[in-house]
Amino acid sequence: MPDRQPICTHVMAERYAAPGEVSASQIYTRVAHALAQAEAPAQRPLIAQEFLRNMEMGAIGAGRIMANAGTHAYATMINCFVQPVGVGTPLLAFDTGLEEAGLTLAMGGGVGYDFSALPPSSASAEAKASTPTVCAAIDRYDAACANLSFQGSRRGAQMAVLSCNHPDILEFIRAKHGRKRWRTFNISVAVTDAFLAAVQRDAPWPLMHCTPPDERSISRGALQLGNGLWRYRWEPARKLWAAIAAEATHSSEPGLLYIDTVNRTNNLRTIETLRATNPCGEQPLPDYGCCVLGPINLTRLVKHPFGIGGKPEIDIERLGKMVRTQVRMLDNVIDLTCWPLPAQAKEAFSKRRIGVGITGLADMLAMMQLRYASEAGRLAARSVARCIRDNAYAASAELAAERAPFPLYRLGDYLSDGAIGDFLAPDVVKAIKAHGLRNSHLISFAPTGSVSLAFADGCSSGIEPAFDWVYRRRIQSHDGDSIEMTVENHAWRLWKQSHVADLPLPRYFQKGTDIAPEDHLAMMAALQPYVDASISKTVPVPNDYRPERAQALFVLAWQMGLKGITIFRPDKDLTSVISAASGASASMCVAQRCGSCG
């Protein structure tokens, strides 16, 4: 292993080390001991050692776990939340929703919201008296987050989702032009199958809401519908589609959330409706939903990397064992974490969502001498994802036998026709039939930028290709200042260490910008069937990428069965967290934009 990079030491110390800790081993020991406290007293030392070994092999917790477990910080160990936005009803007033958001953000959780219930700008004065309109409300959430005081170098991260049929959709789409507004937010449009079908037919699209429009809108043809909705107006579907693509190409936002696909493939689709995701997009959640994340570093599982000493291969058996331990550790987090809100605890305990993830996928493929943008690379990635899924569900069934299934568990949600049981290994299905499941969801492929720096030698983040082999990254310190430091890619460092210095890199080393946008989608599509939540990934596109090409790419992503997509086009006039070592601006992944999951 090459010497530790200065930036890795810096990030570990700034973000994850408790007072007195100077090594990763000390952090692992603290976290393992803390998370073993959910076990029976006699089992705690043994389980703590099991968790510690797993972390030393590369199965760690997401950032909030590594930073907060076993400390005295009043902070959550959970990265991902979705919360409701108040609409002036007796159930949840707007100011109450804003206050709840502040409590979650202040404790370190990233929060997503569906703003579709808020009245449009042309609603009646009465409707707008108690609740701000969409963009004004997001302004208030953004300002509240920006003004919060955060521990350490963390900053608040939020996601705003708006339905494609909201009357203010055009204003929302264009609000972040140039990324000058809503700096604590990523934004996404929830697009339905019906809207995409209207785009393909070049049909008009109705913009509707449950609050009455003003008199001017009524005079222009706004109509009350029989189901309690008001139709404000019709817009050509392709006009809205073109606006989405134009802004996404220019400003990298909005992203798209294929909301019908999200709900159609949800394990709990019979009892919950999902309308929003966490800030990085890998976790669709209901109101007050959350998810506990923990990635596994795949670079630690490659036998004979680069063909040195034998044919490179993944240690699948070892991976399966690591996944099973990871499930137990993440399930313990639910019982041990601090909760910002009682409603979040209630939701979590009823479903016990967790998200086993990965990091270093692209580095793993390079070490196996496989190109990211190849069918062989996708087959290798699929074998890893299948192993994770089957072992995670098997482990959850074992935990259910030991600790009981999650309270809202129903066998039919998992083993009826078309449910996830149709795709699991037979022995896993047998275990579920016998014991149920401890966790409603188990797999989530999140970005892992900071933990991959601190604990994985700067390996490629999540499922992203490497940004570059050597690049500069801007790091924010405890005192609020930012510094730039050099990052070297882990697989590149290993290869350089074991080969002649001036030997050119083989073709299987591929950066994100070396890969066609369609091949980025192909990797997501290869993995999504094995992921019961979603995948966070940004698709880098060339500087001269046209909105028309983005439109086609978005349709392709929908047709492939993806749950969401975000693109990034480099622009020298827009600030970036990471840049090429030469100083040129280049692509960045959603992890650097939201800072919620790493």
XYZ file of C-alpha atoms in Angstrom:
598
model
C 0.000 0.000 0.000
C 1.430 3.448 -0.886
C 2.058 5.969 1.877
C -1.027 7.733 3.209
C -1.966 10.868 1.250
C -1.941 14.190 3.147
C -5.519 14.947 2.088
C -6.715 11.606 3.474
C -5.128 12.355 6.829
C -6.560 15.881 6.773
C -10.128 14.802 5.983
C -10.042 12.023 8.578
C -8.854 14.446 11.257
C -11.252 17.241 10.286
C -14.412 15.199 9.824
C -14.186 11.897 11.660
C -11.583 11.791 14.434
C -12.771 12.326 17.998
C -10.462 14.136 20.462
C -7.283 12.123 20.927
C -7.766 9.975 17.813
C -4.996 10.086 15.220
C -5.507 6.858 13.241
C -8.258 5.050 11.376
C -7.841 2.078 13.738
C -8.754 4.252 16.711
C -11.869 5.509 14.933
C -12.857 1.957 13.973
C -12.423 0.794 17.563
C -14.595 3.605 18.912
C -17.355 3.004 16.365
C -17.304 -0.790 16.734
C -17.525 -0.614 20.525
C -20.330 1.964 20.397
C -22.464 0.017 17.912
C -22.057 -3.227 19.831
C -23.972 -1.668 22.738
C -27.248 -2.696 21.069
C -26.310 -6.337 21.709
C -26.944 -8.420 24.809
C -24.285 -7.543 27.421
C -22.549 -10.907 27.225
C -22.239 -10.634 23.440
C -20.930 -7.065 23.228
C -17.173 -7.772 23.299
C -17.468 -10.497 20.659
C -19.708 -8.431 18.360
C -17.505 -5.358 18.806
C -14.540 -7.405 17.551
C -16.616 -8.629 14.606
C -17.564 -5.050 13.682
C -13.951 -3.935 14.083
C -12.633 -6.686 11.779
C -15.254 -5.799 9.202
C -14.255 -2.137 9.203
C -10.590 -3.040 8.956
C -11.474 -5.109 5.854
C -13.276 -2.156 4.292
C -16.912 -2.255 5.498
C -17.424 1.086 7.220
C -20.306 3.291 8.206
C -21.296 6.391 6.302
C -19.978 9.720 7.493
C -22.410 10.386 10.337
C -21.703 6.981 11.865
C -17.936 7.336 11.680
C -18.027 10.866 13.096
C -20.646 10.486 15.820
C -20.804 6.891 17.116
C -19.379 6.639 20.594
C -18.874 10.391 21.077
C -20.682 12.841 23.311
C -21.816 14.933 20.347
C -25.528 15.643 20.226
C -25.736 14.472 16.629
C -27.431 11.787 14.601
C -25.724 8.770 13.028
C -28.173 8.869 10.122
C -27.383 10.635 6.868
C -30.691 10.560 5.010
C -34.059 12.099 5.873
C -37.208 13.230 4.111
C -39.625 15.537 5.918
C -42.977 17.134 5.108
C -43.352 20.814 4.333
C -46.176 22.486 6.248
C -49.110 23.807 4.211
C -50.969 25.851 6.767
C -53.175 22.970 7.940
C -53.886 22.025 11.542
C -51.653 18.972 11.037
C -48.484 20.857 10.220
C -48.187 24.603 9.877
C -45.482 25.944 7.596
C -43.401 27.424 10.404
C -43.555 24.104 12.263
C -42.217 22.273 9.222
C -39.419 24.815 8.908
C -38.555 24.414 12.587
C -38.467 20.616 12.250
C -36.134 20.917 9.270
C -33.778 23.085 11.290
C -33.639 20.546 14.107
C -32.697 17.731 11.717
C -30.128 19.784 9.825
C -28.516 21.041 13.034
C -27.984 17.455 14.207
C -26.187 16.551 10.970
C -28.910 15.012 8.828
C -29.417 15.902 5.180
C -33.107 16.476 4.363
C -35.256 16.187 1.266
C -38.736 17.659 0.803
C -41.594 17.500 -1.660
C -42.800 21.086 -2.109
C -45.697 20.107 -4.377
C -48.350 20.684 -1.712
C -47.532 24.386 -1.477
C -49.771 26.834 -3.334
C -48.658 28.240 -6.683
C -47.919 31.901 -7.187
C -51.289 32.448 -8.889
C -53.320 30.909 -6.053
C -55.886 32.954 -4.196
C -54.746 35.464 -1.609
C -56.488 33.416 1.055
C -54.536 30.291 0.116
C -51.228 32.156 0.213
C -51.948 33.926 3.495
C -50.901 31.012 5.709
C -48.334 29.308 3.466
C -45.646 30.698 1.135
C -45.625 29.684 -2.500
C -43.093 27.126 -3.707
C -40.055 29.231 -4.580
C -40.584 31.637 -1.687
C -40.781 28.675 0.685
C -37.543 27.189 -0.647
C -35.916 30.602 -0.156
C -36.853 30.419 3.519
C -35.588 26.850 3.952
C -32.356 27.764 2.188
C -31.784 30.811 4.372
C -32.583 28.888 7.552
C -30.049 26.190 6.660
C -27.365 28.694 5.653
C -27.740 30.468 9.006
C -27.410 27.335 11.133
C -24.249 26.672 13.120
C -22.795 23.244 12.353
C -20.260 21.197 14.264
C -16.957 20.619 12.460
C -16.636 21.041 8.697
C -20.110 19.729 7.872
C -22.636 21.974 6.188
C -26.349 21.487 5.692
C -27.604 19.709 2.566
C -31.176 19.710 1.265
C -33.198 18.429 -1.697
C -36.250 20.164 -3.171
C -38.589 18.036 -5.290
C -41.534 19.440 -7.250
C -44.124 17.518 -9.206
C -44.188 17.988 -12.974
C -47.845 19.050 -12.807
C -47.406 21.912 -10.313
C -48.398 25.302 -11.799
C -45.076 26.855 -10.714
C -42.951 24.190 -12.372
C -41.326 26.554 -14.889
C -40.302 29.028 -12.196
C -38.882 26.168 -10.131
C -36.937 24.712 -13.061
C -35.262 28.048 -13.800
C -34.646 29.149 -10.215
C -31.071 27.816 -9.959
C -29.834 29.148 -13.286
C -26.079 29.491 -12.836
C -26.334 27.937 -9.344
C -26.628 31.354 -7.742
C -29.798 30.628 -5.764
C -30.617 27.970 -3.174
C -26.997 27.082 -2.439
C -27.894 24.524 0.227
C -30.260 22.713 -2.147
C -30.157 20.236 -4.958
C -33.417 20.266 -6.932
C -35.287 17.582 -8.856
C -38.494 17.395 -10.854
C -40.705 14.392 -10.113
C -41.760 13.296 -13.598
C -44.526 10.758 -14.117
C -44.993 8.140 -16.807
C -48.013 10.115 -18.012
C -45.936 13.265 -18.448
C -43.230 11.426 -20.382
C -45.896 9.851 -22.574
C -47.305 13.334 -23.241
C -43.809 14.485 -24.213
C -43.513 11.663 -26.700
C -46.956 12.427 -28.177
C -46.315 16.198 -28.221
C -49.505 16.567 -26.181
C -50.665 19.372 -23.878
C -50.005 18.849 -20.169
C -52.356 20.003 -17.371
C -50.879 22.012 -14.497
C -53.021 21.388 -11.430
C -53.236 22.011 -7.708
C -55.653 21.587 -4.829
C -55.749 25.301 -3.937
C -57.968 27.711 -5.870
C -56.351 30.095 -8.377
C -56.862 33.842 -8.232
C -59.656 35.569 -10.125
C -57.369 36.427 -13.022
C -56.456 32.772 -13.574
C -60.116 31.781 -13.362
C -60.985 34.355 -15.993
C -58.314 32.774 -18.207
C -59.913 29.357 -17.989
C -58.794 27.760 -14.725
C -61.276 25.031 -13.890
C -62.256 23.171 -10.737
C -62.081 19.425 -11.288
C -64.218 16.810 -9.643
C -61.504 15.283 -7.489
C -60.779 18.447 -5.494
C -58.135 19.742 -7.889
C -58.048 22.996 -9.784
C -56.617 22.895 -13.257
C -54.725 26.156 -13.650
C -53.736 25.907 -17.303
C -52.394 23.690 -20.047
C -48.788 23.799 -21.231
C -47.237 21.895 -24.130
C -45.467 18.940 -22.518
C -42.496 19.426 -24.809
C -42.149 23.044 -23.696
C -41.703 21.923 -20.100
C -39.417 19.094 -21.191
C -37.236 21.469 -23.205
C -36.991 23.831 -20.215
C -35.874 21.002 -17.934
C -33.213 19.873 -20.393
C -31.994 23.417 -21.059
C -31.493 24.188 -17.368
C -29.980 20.782 -16.621
C -27.489 21.277 -19.441
C -26.590 24.795 -18.377
C -26.631 24.518 -14.586
C -26.609 20.738 -13.898
C -30.032 21.075 -12.298
C -32.769 20.095 -12.031
C -32.252 16.372 -11.866
C -35.099 14.056 -12.769
C -36.873 11.709 -10.374
C -38.850 9.031 -12.242
C -41.437 8.927 -9.513
C -43.708 6.199 -10.917
C -40.735 3.859 -11.291
C -39.707 4.699 -7.725
C -43.118 3.762 -6.351
C -43.709 0.795 -8.636
C -40.510 -0.885 -7.431
C -40.804 0.051 -3.742
C -40.929 -2.954 -1.404
C -43.598 -1.162 0.666
C -45.629 0.238 -2.237
C -48.865 -1.095 -0.696
C -48.497 0.995 2.470
C -46.523 4.127 1.538
C -46.153 6.625 -1.304
C -42.728 8.097 -2.009
C -42.528 11.683 -3.276
C -39.005 12.853 -2.406
C -35.459 11.693 -1.795
C -32.579 12.611 0.467
C -30.181 15.315 -0.835
C -28.021 12.978 -2.913
C -30.918 11.059 -4.417
C -30.011 7.467 -3.546
C -32.766 7.085 -0.966
C -36.443 7.714 -1.825
C -38.297 8.033 1.477
C -41.762 8.759 2.890
C -42.445 11.675 5.217
C -40.173 11.414 8.270
C -38.385 8.491 6.627
C -34.663 7.953 7.066
C -31.977 5.480 6.110
C -28.781 4.268 7.782
C -25.950 3.941 5.252
C -22.695 1.980 5.183
C -20.449 1.359 2.148
C -18.077 -1.523 1.483
C -14.743 -0.710 -0.161
C -14.547 -3.050 -3.165
C -10.873 -2.353 -3.823
C -10.053 -4.424 -0.735
C -11.646 -7.499 -2.293
C -9.639 -7.845 -5.519
C -7.344 -10.859 -5.649
C -4.240 -10.432 -7.839
C -4.878 -6.799 -8.821
C -3.669 -5.899 -12.328
C -2.949 -9.582 -12.951
C 0.064 -9.655 -10.627
C 0.519 -13.207 -9.392
C -2.572 -14.590 -11.080
C -5.844 -13.762 -12.766
C -7.618 -10.880 -11.005
C -10.925 -11.769 -9.398
C -13.294 -10.611 -6.680
C -13.408 -12.539 -3.414
C -17.174 -13.047 -3.536
C -17.272 -15.329 -0.502
C -15.524 -12.742 1.637
C -17.814 -10.002 0.332
C -20.891 -12.005 1.324
C -19.618 -12.422 4.886
C -18.827 -8.713 5.127
C -22.333 -7.817 3.948
C -23.922 -9.971 6.638
C -21.939 -8.276 9.371
C -22.679 -4.879 7.851
C -26.435 -5.513 8.034
C -26.214 -6.259 11.740
C -24.109 -3.174 12.418
C -26.447 -0.839 10.519
C -29.524 -2.335 12.186
C -27.926 -1.544 15.555
C -27.563 2.116 14.571
C -31.350 2.485 14.498
C -31.564 1.494 18.160
C -28.638 3.657 19.284
C -28.748 6.937 17.376
C -30.049 10.284 18.581
C -33.238 11.269 16.775
C -33.903 14.899 15.845
C -37.683 14.286 15.881
C -39.943 11.689 17.552
C -41.755 11.179 14.235
C -38.488 10.053 12.623
C -37.883 7.490 15.360
C -41.428 6.162 14.994
C -41.057 5.806 11.225
C -37.618 4.196 11.506
C -38.618 1.659 14.131
C -41.678 0.609 12.135
C -39.667 -0.194 8.977
C -35.979 -0.263 9.943
C -34.607 0.880 6.563
C -30.876 0.442 6.082
C -28.637 0.870 3.055
C -25.606 -1.338 2.471
C -23.603 0.377 -0.257
C -20.308 0.272 -2.100
C -17.379 2.457 -2.934
C -14.409 1.991 -5.245
C -16.367 0.211 -7.991
C -14.425 1.873 -10.803
C -11.102 1.252 -9.074
C -12.098 -2.383 -8.577
C -12.741 -2.733 -12.315
C -9.387 -1.180 -13.201
C -7.651 -3.546 -10.774
C -9.453 -6.411 -12.545
C -8.207 -5.056 -15.904
C -11.775 -4.288 -17.029
C -13.047 -1.098 -18.606
C -15.923 0.654 -16.837
C -17.613 1.209 -20.205
C -17.653 -2.433 -21.259
C -20.034 -5.340 -20.978
C -17.365 -7.303 -19.095
C -17.088 -4.455 -16.596
C -20.842 -4.334 -16.136
C -21.001 -8.124 -15.667
C -18.388 -7.906 -12.913
C -20.303 -5.056 -11.266
C -23.525 -7.054 -11.464
C -21.935 -10.063 -9.777
C -20.914 -7.823 -6.882
C -24.372 -6.243 -6.610
C -26.092 -9.637 -6.730
C -23.865 -10.925 -3.931
C -24.621 -7.864 -1.808
C -28.370 -8.086 -2.359
C -28.720 -11.805 -1.643
C -26.496 -11.755 1.429
C -28.137 -8.609 2.795
C -31.596 -10.175 2.558
C -30.307 -13.436 4.040
C -28.753 -11.534 6.944
C -31.955 -9.578 7.530
C -33.917 -12.843 7.677
C -31.414 -14.180 10.226
C -31.816 -11.032 12.293
C -35.590 -11.358 12.095
C -35.291 -14.861 13.548
C -33.195 -13.454 16.391
C -34.858 -10.063 16.983
C -38.259 -10.255 15.214
C -39.255 -8.786 11.829
C -39.798 -5.064 11.431
C -43.275 -4.188 12.793
C -44.916 -3.446 9.439
C -43.523 -6.572 7.758
C -45.958 -8.525 5.575
C -44.859 -11.611 3.652
C -46.841 -10.640 0.557
C -44.885 -7.423 0.088
C -41.781 -9.509 -0.593
C -42.916 -12.883 -1.938
C -45.985 -12.135 -4.063
C -45.796 -12.202 -7.876
C -43.533 -9.437 -9.160
C -42.079 -8.623 -5.734
C -38.387 -8.789 -4.905
C -38.645 -12.436 -3.878
C -38.946 -13.370 -7.558
C -35.316 -12.323 -8.016
C -33.642 -13.547 -4.809
C -31.706 -16.790 -4.479
C -33.938 -19.766 -3.471
C -32.260 -20.242 -0.086
C -32.844 -16.570 0.721
C -36.538 -16.881 -0.168
C -36.780 -19.924 2.083
C -35.258 -17.970 4.975
C -37.684 -15.078 4.452
C -40.651 -17.461 4.439
C -39.436 -18.952 7.706
C -38.448 -15.814 9.595
C -39.541 -12.640 7.803
C -37.215 -9.650 7.455
C -35.731 -7.322 10.037
C -35.401 -4.441 7.560
C -37.805 -3.186 4.902
C -35.002 -2.043 2.552
C -31.371 -3.092 2.562
C -29.385 -1.748 -0.418
C -28.550 1.864 -1.303
C -25.660 3.004 -3.501
C -24.760 6.430 -2.183
C -21.861 8.774 -2.964
C -18.948 8.354 -0.581
C -16.602 11.241 -1.316
C -15.354 12.083 2.162
C -15.256 8.599 3.691
C -13.459 7.327 0.581
C -10.813 9.968 1.196
C -10.557 9.398 4.916
C -10.654 5.597 4.970
C -10.089 4.300 1.413
C -7.049 6.183 0.095
C -9.026 8.358 -2.306
C -10.637 5.520 -4.241
C -13.350 6.272 -6.784
C -16.513 7.411 -4.969
C -19.527 5.111 -4.875
C -20.164 3.759 -8.360
C -18.632 6.805 -10.073
C -15.627 6.465 -12.371
C -12.512 8.246 -11.179
C -12.651 11.999 -11.669
C -8.968 12.041 -12.609
C -5.797 10.243 -11.597
C -4.452 13.372 -9.915
C -6.686 16.356 -9.169
C -7.297 19.219 -6.773
C -10.102 19.253 -4.213
C -11.332 22.169 -2.136
C -11.773 21.210 1.515
C -13.647 23.233 4.103
C -12.066 23.258 7.555
C -13.507 23.597 11.050
C -12.843 27.329 11.068
C -14.881 27.853 7.902
C -11.909 28.511 5.637
C -11.348 26.380 2.549
C -8.078 25.012 1.251
C -7.151 23.139 -1.925
C -5.287 19.857 -1.681
C -4.095 17.269 -4.182
C -5.849 13.904 -4.478
C -4.364 10.868 -6.182
C -6.659 8.049 -7.260
C -6.156 4.842 -5.273
C -6.048 2.381 -8.195
C -3.672 4.669 -10.090
C -1.380 4.811 -7.042
C -1.351 1.018 -6.730
C -0.616 0.589 -10.413
C 2.207 3.130 -10.345
C 3.735 1.414 -7.326
C 3.858 -1.964 -9.060
C 4.869 -0.905 -12.601
C 7.668 0.918 -14.369
C 7.224 4.627 -13.718
C 7.047 5.808 -17.343
C 4.827 2.958 -18.572
C 1.600 4.390 -20.071
C -1.666 3.582 -18.314
C -3.571 0.672 -19.855
C -6.863 1.337 -21.669
C -8.848 -0.159 -18.802
C -8.107 2.983 -16.763
C -11.090 5.223 -17.641
C -11.939 8.614 -16.159
C -15.513 9.841 -15.982
C -15.035 12.141 -18.962
C -13.590 9.263 -21.041
C -16.951 7.495 -20.885
C -19.935 8.287 -23.105
C -23.057 9.467 -21.247
C -24.956 6.417 -22.506
C -22.317 4.130 -20.958
C -22.729 5.885 -17.609
C -26.430 5.035 -17.831
C -25.615 1.459 -18.815
C -23.704 0.934 -15.561
C -26.583 2.335 -13.532
C -29.021 0.109 -15.413
C -26.801 -2.914 -14.781
C -26.869 -2.311 -11.019
C -30.370 -0.930 -10.352
C -32.167 -4.334 -10.412
C -30.099 -5.369 -7.380
C -30.683 -2.133 -5.432
C -33.991 -1.890 -3.581
C -33.545 1.840 -2.916
C -31.748 3.846 -5.591
C -28.332 4.879 -6.910
C -26.688 8.272 -6.635
C -24.653 9.075 -9.725
C -24.029 12.091 -11.919
C -23.594 11.659 -15.662
C -20.813 13.958 -16.943
C -21.459 15.354 -20.411
C -19.148 17.296 -22.773
C -18.860 21.072 -22.680
C -20.666 21.352 -26.036
C -23.533 19.059 -25.004
C -26.819 20.312 -26.414
C -30.175 20.294 -24.578
C -31.623 18.141 -27.365
C -29.146 15.405 -26.513
C -30.038 15.759 -22.824
C -33.703 15.233 -23.684
C -32.856 11.975 -25.462
C -30.629 10.868 -22.580
C -33.389 11.519 -20.040
C -35.859 9.433 -22.051
C -33.296 6.640 -22.342
C -32.765 6.640 -18.565
C -36.527 6.280 -18.055
C -36.750 3.466 -20.601
C -33.849 1.664 -18.888
C -35.795 1.595 -15.614
C -33.611 4.038 -13.699
C -35.131 5.909 -10.764
C -33.403 9.228 -11.395
C -30.704 11.036 -13.328
C -28.539 14.137 -12.948
C -26.102 15.415 -15.566
C -23.109 17.709 -15.191
C -21.633 19.849 -17.968
C -18.378 21.623 -17.044
C -18.487 25.412 -17.116
C -15.514 27.606 -16.278
C -17.874 30.320 -15.004
C -19.410 28.020 -12.364
C -17.601 27.110 -9.167
C -16.618 23.492 -8.556
C -15.454 21.610 -5.477
C -12.959 19.532 -7.480
C -10.854 20.435 -10.485
C -8.130 19.008 -12.672
C -4.603 19.353 -11.334
C -3.950 21.877 -14.116
C -6.674 24.097 -12.655
C -9.176 23.482 -15.450
C -12.762 23.066 -14.305
C -14.199 19.642 -14.990
C -16.956 17.260 -14.030
C -17.982 16.647 -10.445
C -20.317 14.097 -8.944
C -23.403 14.781 -6.871
C -21.470 13.849 -3.738
C -19.443 17.011 -4.005
C -22.566 19.070 -4.684
C -24.578 17.951 -1.696
C -22.059 16.794 0.902
C -24.735 14.742 2.635
C -23.638 11.152 2.350
C -19.851 10.996 2.327
